[in-house]
Amino acid sequence: MAEAFFNEVAATIGAEWINRSEETLRRYGENTMPGGDRRPLGVVYPGSTAEVQAIVRAANRHGVALYPVSTGNNIGLGSRSAVHAGQVVLDLGRRMNRILEIDETLAFAVVEPGVSYQAMYDELVRRGDKFMVDVTSGPPQGGMLGNALDKGAGYGPYFDHFGFSCGMEVVLGNGEVLRTGDGALQGSELPNWHVSKYSFGPILDGLFAQSNFGIVTRMGIWLLPRPPAVRSFHFTYPDDDDLAEIVDICRALKLSNFVPTLLRVANDVYLCGSEHPSPDYSPGDRAPISEAGRRALREKDGLGAWTVSGAFYGPSMAALEPQIERVRAAFGKSGKATYIPHEEALGFHALQVAINACSGVPGVGELGLLKWRPGGGNLWFLPGTPMVGSIANECQRISRRIYAEHGMDYMIMNVCSARFARGLHVITFDRENPDENARANACYEALARAYAERGIFVGRAPLDYHALHMGQAMPAFRDSCTAIKAALDPAGVIAPGRYGIG
Amino acid sequence: MQTDFTAAQLRDPAIREAADILGTCVHYGFCTNTCPTYVLSRDENESPRGRIDLIREMLESEAPPKAQTVAHLDSCLSCLSCMTTCAAKVDYAHLIDRARVHVERRHRRPLAERALRALLGFVLPRPRLFQVALALGRLGRPIQGLLPSRLRPVLAMIPERTQGRILAPQVFEAEGERRARVALLAGCAQQVLDGNINTATIRLLTRHGCEVVVAAGAGCCGSLTLHMGREEEAMAAAAANVRSWMRERRGEGLDAVIVNASGCGTTVKDYGHLLARTELAGEAREVAGIARDVTEFIAGIGLRPAAPERPRLRVTYHDACSMQHGQRVTRPPRDLLRAAGFEVVDVPEKHFCCGSAGTYNLLQPATAETLGGRKAGHIDSTAPDVVAAGNIGCLTQLRRYVGAPMAHTVELLDWATGGPLPPALAGVALQSRPAPQPEEAPAAAAAPAPNDDAGFW
């Protein structure tokens, strides 16, 4: 069955675009989650939408499950590892990595799945740096399309990467190609495809965010004209419970969009962890970082329990001075915050990460979080909180308790928009230590349960927990997903099990 | 990563160090996306992560290295792009160097390969011998079809013209009041390939109040042989330099050791490690501590204002891997070029190697050519008036592929501060680019404090 599939694919796209070497299968199965690695059956590298169609049709004929990845940098959420061992990884990043178009009048780009933030940034700079792509603070080689489809986010005005995408080309599970939005119009000249989100008929784009109904091979992504000046601001607060005050101020700043960027509210361990490994941890430790350890971290780096960062855009640094003064007045009211100006933050690694993120500059600065503890284990738990200070503090207490119960270090950044903050909880653990590995898994599951009991769902999730989270959804939601899967991918060849579907 | 070294193996401090490095790799795989050979091949064994696994297996084994393993290690550029992107901060540089030493000691290469490596290792670090070899190479070009196939790419790399200038030990006095006394690593191959780089460096430094010493006894930094696994030769070169510069430091004093070839700079800054287990360990650390890329040093003391009559050119700045990944020096060259009045643009995919990588383009010509062409395409896409780089290897490699003139960063800085036109720009029609218009800032307004959610304006 599998051999017949690979033979057909080889005959269609060329045997050189199939890799089944021992090393490749081992590496593509690796991930950072507690559930272990999952070895795929093979890796296929399509070069075009037509080749993706041919592969999907072959998978239908031979009953082979495909697992598409764009650039495979989804560290902490699954890497390139398939849902189940024995699936065939469809690596779109190797050959389908072209920037198909950049429209400098209407400020959008059209990309294939393998286009990374770094590649887009480089191309925009080459064209005179007139536009800014909204970046994550994750790996610069991460894929824009994959991030948008997994509901990833950045920090600028176009932070909502799926929301600021427009117009897709999708290979469905039956091998047919679907164009969404204005692209659905028959014909080849489609000037509104990547600029209009509200075309005739249902908005189908959303079906392909966090789903396994099709393989997106092309997407429009909107770009922001690059402001001449980006001036950041940072305030650090001494106490854990200060989070409530910060969240309430951030809400005010964002509801009117006075601050154009999102506000990054990071705790001490998150910021310090991007700079250096845990000074408190020894292999086998079953306790979280001590209060004394946290104090030492804060004193060493000159930060408090929480630090909030954001930025203004304008024609010059001097022109932004009034906005800086107003935001200082906002955070200065209670007398608890210490202001860190832009110029000072530039020399501070962890805050430089925030400046880059708000400036649309990809960087590796935050990857240091992954070595907070040794052993390569990493999970991201991504619930959120309404932008109400008291609820944010309630969530903080839930998370702190569960992290501590499992001997993990509470490491979080709340990314605050007007009404909602996504809480990027990082669980870094020694995956080579069976006990710690099990505790990391239990920690994640306990967090997932506790937040669900509080009525809070996750926004994204590591692959190991997709089934768990889908199980938390109401039956009608699950049934709808199952029905759509059956309609668009009747043989269930696209990533069965991903997002708990199929 | 778990390792399985025996207690006896771990008594060797070099193996102990390698084992410690191997233990830090957790296979995140960020390195693969920025590794040129992996991106070209998508072969796990052509990635840093794959090579780390191969090195572990090779060092753990008592058997001679497998030919396949050697091939995968040889194809590594040592560009260290992987180290910039690695979240676990694996010290790949020292690991691959250790692996190369192991290969050199335990693996017997085919005769032609051995002969070529021995030739390069012997000739390149000796400027006068290299000068003779270049002349012979040019003479041999018409009959290169008759020469062994491994030699042909070497002949092809020989530039049509070179302006060598081999510096004798001497002191260049500072102009005006002496602000610093520095040693210049005059280098080896660079002096033969492009003597103007040192000349421009000396002019730039003396113009900025530095007394420049070309110290007796200093020569090749050891980088070329180190990356070929010939550790003893590299250590001997490093030791000679340390002794020479420490003599100066103890004598009339030395504020810095200036390096204008970033490949060499990376090695000199790592002398503390290279000579760690020798009697020179302390002095090597001291030398490494005062080693500076020339742009780092000039940025530190401040660039003299640029001469105004020069055209404002667009300079595409190419980051040599040894500069951006090895030394992490990325801002000073750009800041200085901008301060000198140039428009500075970056190269797309700048984290990628140009294929030069020391002797790589001589030993792995096919990959080097692919990477050279790829880099040149990116450089040309920026429509430069001139391309600047801080490493002679990159300049020599890219001059084969890039259409625009190429100069060393110091040649442009020298020109901008009163020196002569860089030779690469002689006869080139130079047109000035428009200068950026500064924005006028509005006056700051009084800042009312925010009241509530709805009214924050």
mmCIF file of C-alpha atoms in Angstrom, chain B residues 160-392:
data_model
loop_
_atom_site.group_PDB
_atom_site.id
_atom_site.type_symbol
_atom_site.label_atom_id
_atom_site.label_comp_id
_atom_site.label_asym_id
_atom_site.label_seq_id
_atom_site.Cartn_x
_atom_site.Cartn_y
_atom_site.Cartn_z
ATOM 1 C CA GLU B 160 43.356 37.597 -12.660
ATOM 2 C CA ARG B 161 45.154 40.397 -10.849
ATOM 3 C CA THR B 162 46.399 40.730 -7.318
ATOM 4 C CA GLN B 163 47.986 43.701 -5.594
ATOM 5 C CA GLY B 164 50.134 42.056 -2.990
ATOM 6 C CA ARG B 165 52.063 43.926 -0.371
ATOM 7 C CA ILE B 166 53.836 41.910 2.252
ATOM 8 C CA LEU B 167 54.578 44.048 5.272
ATOM 9 C CA ALA B 168 57.867 43.805 7.111
ATOM 10 C CA PRO B 169 57.834 44.273 10.880
ATOM 11 C CA GLN B 170 57.673 48.013 11.532
ATOM 12 C CA VAL B 171 55.907 50.783 13.389
ATOM 13 C CA PHE B 172 53.589 53.340 11.780
ATOM 14 C CA GLU B 173 53.373 56.512 13.823
ATOM 15 C CA ALA B 174 50.109 58.077 14.854
ATOM 16 C CA GLU B 175 49.043 61.321 13.209
ATOM 17 C CA GLY B 176 48.769 64.017 15.840
ATOM 18 C CA GLU B 177 48.468 63.066 19.476
ATOM 19 C CA ARG B 178 48.783 59.333 20.073
ATOM 20 C CA ARG B 179 45.507 57.965 21.404
ATOM 21 C CA ALA B 180 46.320 54.276 21.287
ATOM 22 C CA ARG B 181 49.012 51.826 20.339
ATOM 23 C CA VAL B 182 47.789 48.788 18.466
ATOM 24 C CA ALA B 183 49.220 45.730 16.735
ATOM 25 C CA LEU B 184 47.945 44.874 13.293
ATOM 26 C CA LEU B 185 47.641 41.244 12.355
ATOM 27 C CA ALA B 186 49.137 41.620 8.904
ATOM 28 C CA GLY B 187 47.969 38.115 8.054
ATOM 29 C CA CYS B 188 49.125 35.711 5.429
ATOM 30 C CA ALA B 189 47.093 35.098 2.261
ATOM 31 C CA GLN B 190 45.413 38.509 2.470
ATOM 32 C CA GLN B 191 48.727 40.327 2.084
ATOM 33 C CA VAL B 192 49.285 38.559 -1.202
ATOM 34 C CA LEU B 193 45.760 38.739 -2.548
ATOM 35 C CA ASP B 194 45.049 42.361 -1.649
ATOM 36 C CA GLY B 195 47.763 44.378 0.035
ATOM 37 C CA ASN B 196 45.675 47.520 -0.069
ATOM 38 C CA ILE B 197 43.512 46.264 2.800
ATOM 39 C CA ASN B 198 46.386 46.516 5.244
ATOM 40 C CA THR B 199 47.562 49.796 3.748
ATOM 41 C CA ALA B 200 44.107 51.320 4.099
ATOM 42 C CA THR B 201 43.778 49.933 7.633
ATOM 43 C CA ILE B 202 47.058 51.491 8.670
ATOM 44 C CA ARG B 203 46.096 54.848 7.137
ATOM 45 C CA LEU B 204 42.715 54.758 8.855
ATOM 46 C CA LEU B 205 44.200 53.878 12.230
ATOM 47 C CA THR B 206 47.085 56.338 12.147
ATOM 48 C CA ARG B 207 44.715 59.070 10.960
ATOM 49 C CA HIS B 208 42.663 58.334 14.069
ATOM 50 C CA GLY B 209 45.645 58.775 16.370
ATOM 51 C CA CYS B 210 46.805 55.179 16.618
ATOM 52 C CA GLU B 211 50.364 53.995 16.469
ATOM 53 C CA VAL B 212 50.290 50.761 14.484
ATOM 54 C CA VAL B 213 52.791 47.993 15.045
ATOM 55 C CA VAL B 214 53.401 45.142 12.665
ATOM 56 C CA ALA B 215 55.143 42.996 15.230
ATOM 57 C CA ALA B 216 58.166 40.854 14.491
ATOM 58 C CA GLY B 217 57.375 37.170 14.782
ATOM 59 C CA ALA B 218 53.634 37.504 14.167
ATOM 60 C CA GLY B 219 52.205 35.832 11.104
ATOM 61 C CA CYS B 220 49.336 33.585 10.113
ATOM 62 C CA CYS B 221 46.685 33.372 12.822
ATOM 63 C CA GLY B 222 46.353 29.604 12.460
ATOM 64 C CA SER B 223 42.780 29.651 11.240
ATOM 65 C CA LEU B 224 43.353 27.961 7.881
ATOM 66 C CA THR B 225 45.158 24.991 9.362
ATOM 67 C CA LEU B 226 42.866 24.777 12.387
ATOM 68 C CA HIS B 227 39.808 24.304 10.192
ATOM 69 C CA MET B 228 41.660 21.608 8.242
ATOM 70 C CA GLY B 229 42.182 19.678 11.480
ATOM 71 C CA ARG B 230 45.892 20.434 11.627
ATOM 72 C CA GLU B 231 45.764 21.504 15.234
ATOM 73 C CA GLU B 232 49.448 21.407 16.031
ATOM 74 C CA GLU B 233 50.284 23.756 13.157
ATOM 75 C CA ALA B 234 47.476 26.087 14.195
ATOM 76 C CA MET B 235 48.661 26.087 17.786
ATOM 77 C CA ALA B 236 52.218 26.832 16.702
ATOM 78 C CA ALA B 237 51.045 29.802 14.652
ATOM 79 C CA ALA B 238 48.884 31.043 17.522
ATOM 80 C CA ALA B 239 51.696 30.645 20.011
ATOM 81 C CA ALA B 240 54.075 32.641 17.817
ATOM 82 C CA ASN B 241 51.544 35.466 17.608
ATOM 83 C CA VAL B 242 50.840 35.448 21.335
ATOM 84 C CA ARG B 243 54.549 35.639 22.128
ATOM 85 C CA SER B 244 55.100 38.396 19.617
ATOM 86 C CA TRP B 245 52.203 40.590 20.748
ATOM 87 C CA MET B 246 52.871 40.002 24.426
ATOM 88 C CA ARG B 247 56.434 41.195 23.867
ATOM 89 C CA GLU B 248 54.973 44.427 22.515
ATOM 90 C CA ARG B 249 52.415 44.646 25.294
ATOM 91 C CA ARG B 250 55.053 44.238 27.954
ATOM 92 C CA GLY B 251 57.349 46.645 26.098
ATOM 93 C CA GLU B 252 55.860 49.849 24.753
ATOM 94 C CA GLY B 253 52.353 48.670 25.462
ATOM 95 C CA LEU B 254 49.509 47.511 23.298
ATOM 96 C CA ASP B 255 45.903 48.601 23.635
ATOM 97 C CA ALA B 256 44.497 46.247 21.048
ATOM 98 C CA VAL B 257 45.302 43.657 18.437
ATOM 99 C CA ILE B 258 43.568 44.775 15.274
ATOM 100 C CA VAL B 259 42.337 42.215 12.798
ATOM 101 C CA ASN B 260 40.937 43.156 9.401
ATOM 102 C CA ALA B 261 40.117 39.660 8.149
ATOM 103 C CA SER B 262 37.193 38.438 10.187
ATOM 104 C CA GLY B 263 38.017 34.765 9.669
ATOM 105 C CA CYS B 264 41.291 35.449 11.432
ATOM 106 C CA GLY B 265 39.574 37.617 14.015
ATOM 107 C CA THR B 266 37.346 34.764 15.110
ATOM 108 C CA THR B 267 40.385 32.578 15.680
ATOM 109 C CA VAL B 268 42.477 35.209 17.459
ATOM 110 C CA LYS B 269 39.584 35.984 19.788
ATOM 111 C CA ASP B 270 39.533 32.284 20.619
ATOM 112 C CA TYR B 271 43.250 31.910 21.356
ATOM 113 C CA GLY B 272 42.366 31.423 25.004
ATOM 114 C CA HIS B 273 40.656 28.204 24.051
ATOM 115 C CA LEU B 274 43.123 27.066 21.411
ATOM 116 C CA LEU B 275 46.082 27.389 23.785
ATOM 117 C CA ALA B 276 44.167 26.583 26.971
ATOM 118 C CA ARG B 277 46.206 23.500 27.737
ATOM 119 C CA THR B 278 49.605 25.077 27.096
ATOM 120 C CA GLU B 279 51.988 27.200 29.118
ATOM 121 C CA LEU B 280 50.747 30.212 27.165
ATOM 122 C CA ALA B 281 47.153 29.849 28.364
ATOM 123 C CA GLY B 282 47.099 33.045 30.421
ATOM 124 C CA GLU B 283 48.823 35.161 27.809
ATOM 125 C CA ALA B 284 46.620 33.724 25.073
ATOM 126 C CA ARG B 285 43.529 34.775 27.031
ATOM 127 C CA GLU B 286 45.025 38.241 27.434
ATOM 128 C CA VAL B 287 45.659 38.573 23.700
ATOM 129 C CA ALA B 288 42.196 37.260 22.896
ATOM 130 C CA GLY B 289 40.767 39.820 25.276
ATOM 131 C CA ILE B 290 42.299 42.757 23.398
ATOM 132 C CA ALA B 291 41.644 41.426 19.876
ATOM 133 C CA ARG B 292 39.238 43.621 17.920
ATOM 134 C CA ASP B 293 37.906 43.701 14.433
ATOM 135 C CA VAL B 294 39.070 46.972 12.917
ATOM 136 C CA THR B 295 35.486 48.248 12.686
ATOM 137 C CA GLU B 296 34.828 47.427 16.342
ATOM 138 C CA PHE B 297 37.902 49.380 17.323
ATOM 139 C CA ILE B 298 37.196 52.426 15.158
ATOM 140 C CA ALA B 299 33.591 52.484 16.335
ATOM 141 C CA GLY B 300 34.953 52.530 19.866
ATOM 142 C CA ILE B 301 37.249 55.509 19.371
ATOM 143 C CA GLY B 302 34.903 57.388 17.011
ATOM 144 C CA LEU B 303 35.169 57.963 13.275
ATOM 145 C CA ARG B 304 36.646 61.249 12.071
ATOM 146 C CA PRO B 305 34.054 63.234 10.067
ATOM 147 C CA ALA B 306 33.886 62.269 6.435
ATOM 148 C CA ALA B 307 35.241 64.384 3.592
ATOM 149 C CA PRO B 308 32.236 66.162 2.044
ATOM 150 C CA GLU B 309 33.118 66.112 -1.698
ATOM 151 C CA ARG B 310 32.728 62.362 -2.091
ATOM 152 C CA PRO B 311 29.619 60.954 -3.836
ATOM 153 C CA ARG B 312 27.022 59.343 -1.615
ATOM 154 C CA LEU B 313 27.181 55.726 -2.797
ATOM 155 C CA ARG B 314 24.916 52.805 -2.054
ATOM 156 C CA VAL B 315 27.023 50.245 -0.212
ATOM 157 C CA THR B 316 25.624 46.754 0.050
ATOM 158 C CA TYR B 317 27.214 45.358 3.149
ATOM 159 C CA HIS B 318 27.946 41.626 3.144
ATOM 160 C CA ASP B 319 28.286 40.080 6.605
ATOM 161 C CA ALA B 320 31.087 37.542 6.548
ATOM 162 C CA CYS B 321 30.010 34.512 8.563
ATOM 163 C CA SER B 322 33.021 34.868 10.809
ATOM 164 C CA MET B 323 31.929 38.436 11.502
ATOM 165 C CA GLN B 324 28.216 37.875 12.102
ATOM 166 C CA HIS B 325 28.197 34.365 13.552
ATOM 167 C CA GLY B 326 31.768 33.945 14.791
ATOM 168 C CA GLN B 327 32.342 37.341 16.371
ATOM 169 C CA ARG B 328 28.774 38.702 16.425
ATOM 170 C CA VAL B 329 30.052 42.014 15.048
ATOM 171 C CA THR B 330 27.236 43.341 12.885
ATOM 172 C CA ARG B 331 26.509 46.920 13.883
ATOM 173 C CA PRO B 332 29.914 48.634 13.867
ATOM 174 C CA PRO B 333 30.605 48.208 10.118
ATOM 175 C CA ARG B 334 27.134 49.452 9.215
ATOM 176 C CA ASP B 335 27.235 52.320 11.712
ATOM 177 C CA LEU B 336 30.653 53.438 10.486
ATOM 178 C CA LEU B 337 29.721 53.279 6.811
ATOM 179 C CA ARG B 338 26.582 55.306 7.512
ATOM 180 C CA ALA B 339 28.558 57.786 9.597
ATOM 181 C CA ALA B 340 30.943 58.077 6.662
ATOM 182 C CA GLY B 341 28.072 59.186 4.450
ATOM 183 C CA PHE B 342 27.229 56.014 2.558
ATOM 184 C CA GLU B 343 23.779 54.579 2.040
ATOM 185 C CA VAL B 344 24.028 51.107 3.555
ATOM 186 C CA VAL B 345 21.781 48.235 2.541
ATOM 187 C CA ASP B 346 21.664 44.651 3.728
ATOM 188 C CA VAL B 347 21.871 41.499 1.635
ATOM 189 C CA PRO B 348 18.728 39.345 1.654
ATOM 190 C CA GLU B 349 19.371 35.975 3.326
ATOM 191 C CA LYS B 350 22.378 37.549 4.982
ATOM 192 C CA HIS B 351 22.737 34.717 7.483
ATOM 193 C CA PHE B 352 23.807 32.419 4.639
ATOM 194 C CA CYS B 353 27.452 31.718 3.762
ATOM 195 C CA CYS B 354 28.885 32.864 0.422
ATOM 196 C CA GLY B 355 30.815 29.606 0.067
ATOM 197 C CA SER B 356 34.266 30.992 0.789
ATOM 198 C CA ALA B 357 34.817 29.593 4.284
ATOM 199 C CA GLY B 358 38.622 29.519 4.431
ATOM 200 C CA THR B 359 39.797 26.759 2.124
ATOM 201 C CA TYR B 360 36.264 25.462 1.549
ATOM 202 C CA ASN B 361 35.947 26.848 -1.957
ATOM 203 C CA LEU B 362 39.189 25.090 -2.852
ATOM 204 C CA LEU B 363 38.239 21.774 -1.282
ATOM 205 C CA GLN B 364 34.474 21.709 -1.952
ATOM 206 C CA PRO B 365 34.220 23.716 -5.166
ATOM 207 C CA ALA B 366 30.778 22.531 -6.278
ATOM 208 C CA THR B 367 28.930 23.602 -3.109
ATOM 209 C CA ALA B 368 31.007 26.763 -2.925
ATOM 210 C CA GLU B 369 29.984 27.666 -6.456
ATOM 211 C CA THR B 370 26.301 27.114 -5.716
ATOM 212 C CA LEU B 371 26.513 29.272 -2.608
ATOM 213 C CA GLY B 372 28.589 31.932 -4.360
ATOM 214 C CA GLY B 373 26.047 32.235 -7.135
ATOM 215 C CA ARG B 374 23.161 32.326 -4.667
ATOM 216 C CA LYS B 375 24.794 35.074 -2.601
ATOM 217 C CA ALA B 376 25.708 37.063 -5.698
ATOM 218 C CA GLY B 377 22.097 36.941 -6.873
ATOM 219 C CA HIS B 378 20.984 38.429 -3.577
ATOM 220 C CA ILE B 379 23.709 41.068 -3.653
ATOM 221 C CA ASP B 380 22.952 42.079 -7.225
ATOM 222 C CA SER B 381 19.253 42.365 -6.358
ATOM 223 C CA THR B 382 20.094 45.319 -4.114
ATOM 224 C CA ALA B 383 21.581 47.297 -7.038
ATOM 225 C CA PRO B 384 24.731 48.368 -5.187
ATOM 226 C CA ASP B 385 27.281 50.940 -6.299
ATOM 227 C CA VAL B 386 29.847 49.013 -4.316
ATOM 228 C CA VAL B 387 29.798 45.925 -2.111
ATOM 229 C CA ALA B 388 31.661 45.989 1.202
ATOM 230 C CA ALA B 389 32.843 43.056 3.304
ATOM 231 C CA GLY B 390 35.300 42.597 6.130
ATOM 232 C CA ASN B 391 36.914 39.353 5.099
ATOM 233 C CA ILE B 392 39.359 38.663 2.297
#
